[in-house]
């Protein structure tokens, strides 16, 4: 037989690694062919590696070639290997090709590369660690290992793309990479050039289409049903029988909450939302709601918990907003702070404090930190040249300037980047700059600024990270972001701005400057705590006793994981630093992004007008929490999850369990005589409960929610199989059986009500009221499943918990919140009547132009239908025309540009 | 055809009396089979091969090493190429390639009918109504 390979084809790796298997069994010739040669007569497109068999037939699938080599050596096929290979072909390969193309052909780095494959890597890691075997299909290395290793090797041989928290994957990969056949294949294929050896081949390949749904899938991984040992079952039964007695006394809630020596003290923050934006669902799930679930869970564990947040109020954007609305910045902040507070109250966010950053405490603490950094030599001065609009009497932030691109002459280049040639621009280099607010020409003025000397603090930061990261629950994306910042080297960061609305800089010559958000926004947590209690330092200068969890979306990671720790370390004042940095990915809306300006997406204040209860919103947002990867909000999916998971699964089970107690046993929990099957169920529920705890301790909120639904599914099955409604009409033994099943089921319902508390607090309380669950059992969750509703306990009135969402209801909401209308641009006549459009309208149009530009580029890249492209280009030109009109420019500008 | 329906059809043609229940995972609705003794199985071709073994019809997975590899290759082809959401040109190419391959063959492995023929047939079913003109019937028993 003859194997055809091509230089740099990724498929060579597994094939060559597996080829050793046939040595001495069959003759194998290897020939190298060009990447575009068609070796298989019946395939239109070129494909390598290819194995031509002695029969004349061809194997053109990499895995099948490997499989054939293994089969020749006497190996037998099995289900698990088939499953891995099918997964490799359908899930891993699409993601991997996208990642390799990004890395090798497009030269991208970091998250662009790792993003598409992270889910697949995590899947392998989980499988390895769950089955407790060193290899994918058992105790010895086999076909599945070789195929997956070969696929992953080009990417993972660079340690930057082998996330260190995936320990099981790490050791599996290292083990295989050091084995002789793999090592040799790697040397032959990559020739010590690393992944770039694949370039000549990959360049010739069409760009892989992005792995379609997998990137935004809302389905978490499936967990497998575990096998139980006798001991596990016996322990579960003992714990159950101990019942309410094993609950510790309830911890009284103090005011103010302060750390207590010898206890677990958990300090939780969620990123401070910027005051002048109404938060959308993505913002809500990204920080406050995620942090709320953890705070509630932490309280259920009886940990001493303080959860705080507040509005971030200083900065340019507030000043601009104030100008627009004709209010003072303070008035803007007062107005929007209330809006925020109302939204979070509606979502039932259990803040201990919801404060704000515009307070005297903020000034005091920020200035103190600054002074300490200054005296210790961590602050630099430098002169910065900036554009200043004399008419508006202020320095212009990059996004408030526009002019002619110094590189390509494009007339509408932005202050930081040219949309036409894509080059980065320093705002002062713009030709004919214009203030976007008043259209007058700004002048270059030099201005003194202060910089935080991050390079000087880098060593301390690394030391601290070295102590903090191992064994902590920092999310993978946060680790990755910090690691890549450190790899590129830290640079001094400007911490002052020429603004009025901010914390004043206490230094001579800086009287008309304020601190920049990079420096003082994260200090907000401290000042907010200081406004709550004068003993705030017991939380914030107490790293030995306090465990700090900070929740945010991933764009906020550098502030929290790097800049603030550097400032705090520089002060030498023993600040409490983040122990667990929990960053989410992004939530999209249907197929696009949330956009306030285009009216697309659901914003916090609108959720309450939908008639859908807050707990349903919480449930769905947590169910699709962008944990480990981006996810998407979809109305249709929300309807589906509400009707299937809440109504048919959870609600149905809890309601049935309660109804049986009322209907068949007069509202009193019946005697329970556990059979071995019941004991097995107890142990399964206990196991799932443990799993829930393990996940939430690691802040894997979305996955833990699944455990709740799994238990309820077990419960439904249990009722279905045992049919208490039939047995209750039978003989003595049957009636006793009906009693046991009902009693066990209603106790599972009670357990679920507590597990549900972090996710759906109102529903949780409703269930507990219906079941009359004893007080301590409502507020404490142990790791064992206890009988909290013993025989003879009287329950209350049971009623349904959830309502069905109807199709037309969801359709009309979908219409209302857009997505569909976004593409309809306003008619030009309308724009013409607006003589001077406000900066906001201009921004809207600019966004649309950018978006439409991207659409056109994408279509061209996909080589789409010409008419379709032409239609989209026409739309783009129309939008540009509107933009020119809105900005008060004569229409000729676009033509004049071409003449030059 | 949803994967679960396809697997049910396969069970029937394999003469399996005990019907399994399937759940579906993810947007692509990948079928999952919960087995009584052991972990669940995920994926259309994985489950299909499992069913064939359950029905004691291993010969449908191929008899020689070569046949076995070829069967698995076409099963992979089914889930990666045929099930891909392709445009018309891709489908045309796919049918053309298959036609060329089958020119001198009765079945995908040559002369023996296998699971690959069954699943490829199910997978292609939806195209055939669109592309009547392309010869595929050679594949059918």
mmCIF file of C-alpha atoms in Angstrom, chain A residues 41-45 53-65 67-68 71-72 77-80 82-91 119 123 212-214 216-225, chain B residues 23-28 30 32 34 38-47 49-50 53 61 64-70 72-74 76-77 79-80 84-85 89-90 93 96-98 100-101 105 108-110:
data_model
loop_
_atom_site.group_PDB
_atom_site.id
_atom_site.type_symbol
_atom_site.label_atom_id
_atom_site.label_comp_id
_atom_site.label_asym_id
_atom_site.label_seq_id
_atom_site.Cartn_x
_atom_site.Cartn_y
_atom_site.Cartn_z
ATOM 1 C CA UNK A 41 -9.708 9.624 -8.719
ATOM 2 C CA UNK A 42 -13.307 9.922 -7.596
ATOM 3 C CA UNK A 43 -12.933 12.994 -5.379
ATOM 4 C CA UNK A 44 -13.239 16.411 -7.019
ATOM 5 C CA UNK A 45 -11.279 18.221 -4.342
ATOM 6 C CA UNK A 53 -4.739 0.075 -0.689
ATOM 7 C CA UNK A 54 -3.396 -2.945 -2.525
ATOM 8 C CA UNK A 55 -6.942 -3.661 -3.698
ATOM 9 C CA UNK A 56 -6.896 -0.341 -5.520
ATOM 10 C CA UNK A 57 -9.366 1.246 -3.115
ATOM 11 C CA UNK A 58 -8.595 4.476 -1.262
ATOM 12 C CA UNK A 59 -8.825 5.641 2.308
ATOM 13 C CA UNK A 60 -9.034 9.421 2.299
ATOM 14 C CA UNK A 61 -10.122 10.001 5.876
ATOM 15 C CA UNK A 62 -7.281 10.551 8.324
ATOM 16 C CA UNK A 63 -9.033 8.661 11.114
ATOM 17 C CA UNK A 64 -9.889 5.767 8.844
ATOM 18 C CA UNK A 65 -6.271 5.432 7.755
ATOM 19 C CA UNK A 67 -8.048 2.904 12.155
ATOM 20 C CA UNK A 68 -6.889 0.651 9.337
ATOM 21 C CA UNK A 71 -6.968 -2.994 12.696
ATOM 22 C CA UNK A 72 -4.035 -4.548 10.834
ATOM 23 C CA UNK A 77 -13.156 -1.691 17.404
ATOM 24 C CA UNK A 78 -15.228 -0.618 20.375
ATOM 25 C CA UNK A 79 -18.045 1.852 21.097
ATOM 26 C CA UNK A 80 -15.958 4.282 23.095
ATOM 27 C CA UNK A 82 -16.054 5.089 17.763
ATOM 28 C CA UNK A 83 -17.590 7.776 19.898
ATOM 29 C CA UNK A 84 -14.297 9.654 20.249
ATOM 30 C CA UNK A 85 -13.584 9.450 16.546
ATOM 31 C CA UNK A 86 -17.044 10.634 15.604
ATOM 32 C CA UNK A 87 -16.649 13.503 18.038
ATOM 33 C CA UNK A 88 -13.248 14.306 16.605
ATOM 34 C CA UNK A 89 -14.636 14.457 13.072
ATOM 35 C CA UNK A 90 -17.811 16.405 13.833
ATOM 36 C CA UNK A 91 -16.911 18.651 16.765
ATOM 37 C CA UNK A 119 -15.044 24.060 24.642
ATOM 38 C CA UNK A 123 -14.644 18.372 26.986
ATOM 39 C CA UNK A 212 -21.367 27.282 13.318
ATOM 40 C CA UNK A 213 -23.516 26.763 16.352
ATOM 41 C CA UNK A 214 -21.005 25.257 18.670
ATOM 42 C CA UNK A 216 -22.803 29.976 20.907
ATOM 43 C CA UNK A 217 -24.530 26.826 21.946
ATOM 44 C CA UNK A 218 -26.589 27.071 25.069
ATOM 45 C CA UNK A 219 -26.415 23.417 25.933
ATOM 46 C CA UNK A 220 -24.070 22.452 28.714
ATOM 47 C CA UNK A 221 -22.228 19.164 28.726
ATOM 48 C CA UNK A 222 -24.174 16.057 29.522
ATOM 49 C CA UNK A 223 -23.214 14.314 32.751
ATOM 50 C CA UNK A 224 -23.188 10.581 32.958
ATOM 51 C CA UNK A 225 -25.045 8.474 35.478
ATOM 52 C CA UNK B 23 -32.444 12.136 23.715
ATOM 53 C CA UNK B 24 -30.876 14.891 21.638
ATOM 54 C CA UNK B 25 -28.080 17.232 22.625
ATOM 55 C CA UNK B 26 -27.210 20.683 21.404
ATOM 56 C CA UNK B 27 -28.377 22.731 18.478
ATOM 57 C CA UNK B 28 -27.360 20.032 16.050
ATOM 58 C CA UNK B 30 -26.883 14.946 18.260
ATOM 59 C CA UNK B 32 -27.691 10.287 22.843
ATOM 60 C CA UNK B 34 -28.603 5.984 27.594
ATOM 61 C CA UNK B 38 -22.556 1.583 31.322
ATOM 62 C CA UNK B 39 -22.202 5.149 30.189
ATOM 63 C CA UNK B 40 -24.314 6.786 27.513
ATOM 64 C CA UNK B 41 -23.339 6.811 23.861
ATOM 65 C CA UNK B 42 -23.348 9.952 21.789
ATOM 66 C CA UNK B 43 -23.379 10.369 18.033
ATOM 67 C CA UNK B 44 -25.322 8.907 15.154
ATOM 68 C CA UNK B 45 -22.727 6.529 13.732
ATOM 69 C CA UNK B 46 -21.491 5.468 17.163
ATOM 70 C CA UNK B 47 -24.986 4.489 18.230
ATOM 71 C CA UNK B 49 -22.606 0.670 15.146
ATOM 72 C CA UNK B 50 -23.639 -0.210 18.689
ATOM 73 C CA UNK B 53 -23.565 -5.284 17.431
ATOM 74 C CA UNK B 61 -19.555 -3.287 9.954
ATOM 75 C CA UNK B 64 -11.881 -7.650 6.818
ATOM 76 C CA UNK B 65 -9.698 -4.853 8.209
ATOM 77 C CA UNK B 66 -10.022 -3.079 4.892
ATOM 78 C CA UNK B 67 -13.793 -3.331 4.823
ATOM 79 C CA UNK B 68 -14.074 -2.185 8.409
ATOM 80 C CA UNK B 69 -11.976 0.899 7.698
ATOM 81 C CA UNK B 70 -13.953 1.665 4.561
ATOM 82 C CA UNK B 72 -16.107 3.760 9.063
ATOM 83 C CA UNK B 73 -14.753 6.140 6.455
ATOM 84 C CA UNK B 74 -18.145 6.412 4.772
ATOM 85 C CA UNK B 76 -17.660 9.621 8.877
ATOM 86 C CA UNK B 77 -18.379 10.995 5.416
ATOM 87 C CA UNK B 79 -21.893 12.899 9.368
ATOM 88 C CA UNK B 80 -19.227 15.369 8.225
ATOM 89 C CA UNK B 84 -23.059 19.608 6.591
ATOM 90 C CA UNK B 85 -25.348 22.495 5.729
ATOM 91 C CA UNK B 89 -22.672 23.543 -5.467
ATOM 92 C CA UNK B 90 -21.307 21.484 -2.596
ATOM 93 C CA UNK B 93 -19.947 17.969 -6.045
ATOM 94 C CA UNK B 96 -20.845 13.679 -8.452
ATOM 95 C CA UNK B 97 -18.033 12.236 -6.319
ATOM 96 C CA UNK B 98 -20.270 9.504 -4.961
ATOM 97 C CA UNK B 100 -17.897 8.369 -9.667
ATOM 98 C CA UNK B 101 -16.985 6.183 -6.717
ATOM 99 C CA UNK B 105 -19.346 -0.918 -7.341
ATOM 100 C CA UNK B 108 -19.788 1.205 -0.798
ATOM 101 C CA UNK B 109 -17.399 -1.592 0.157
ATOM 102 C CA UNK B 110 -17.698 -3.271 -3.209
#
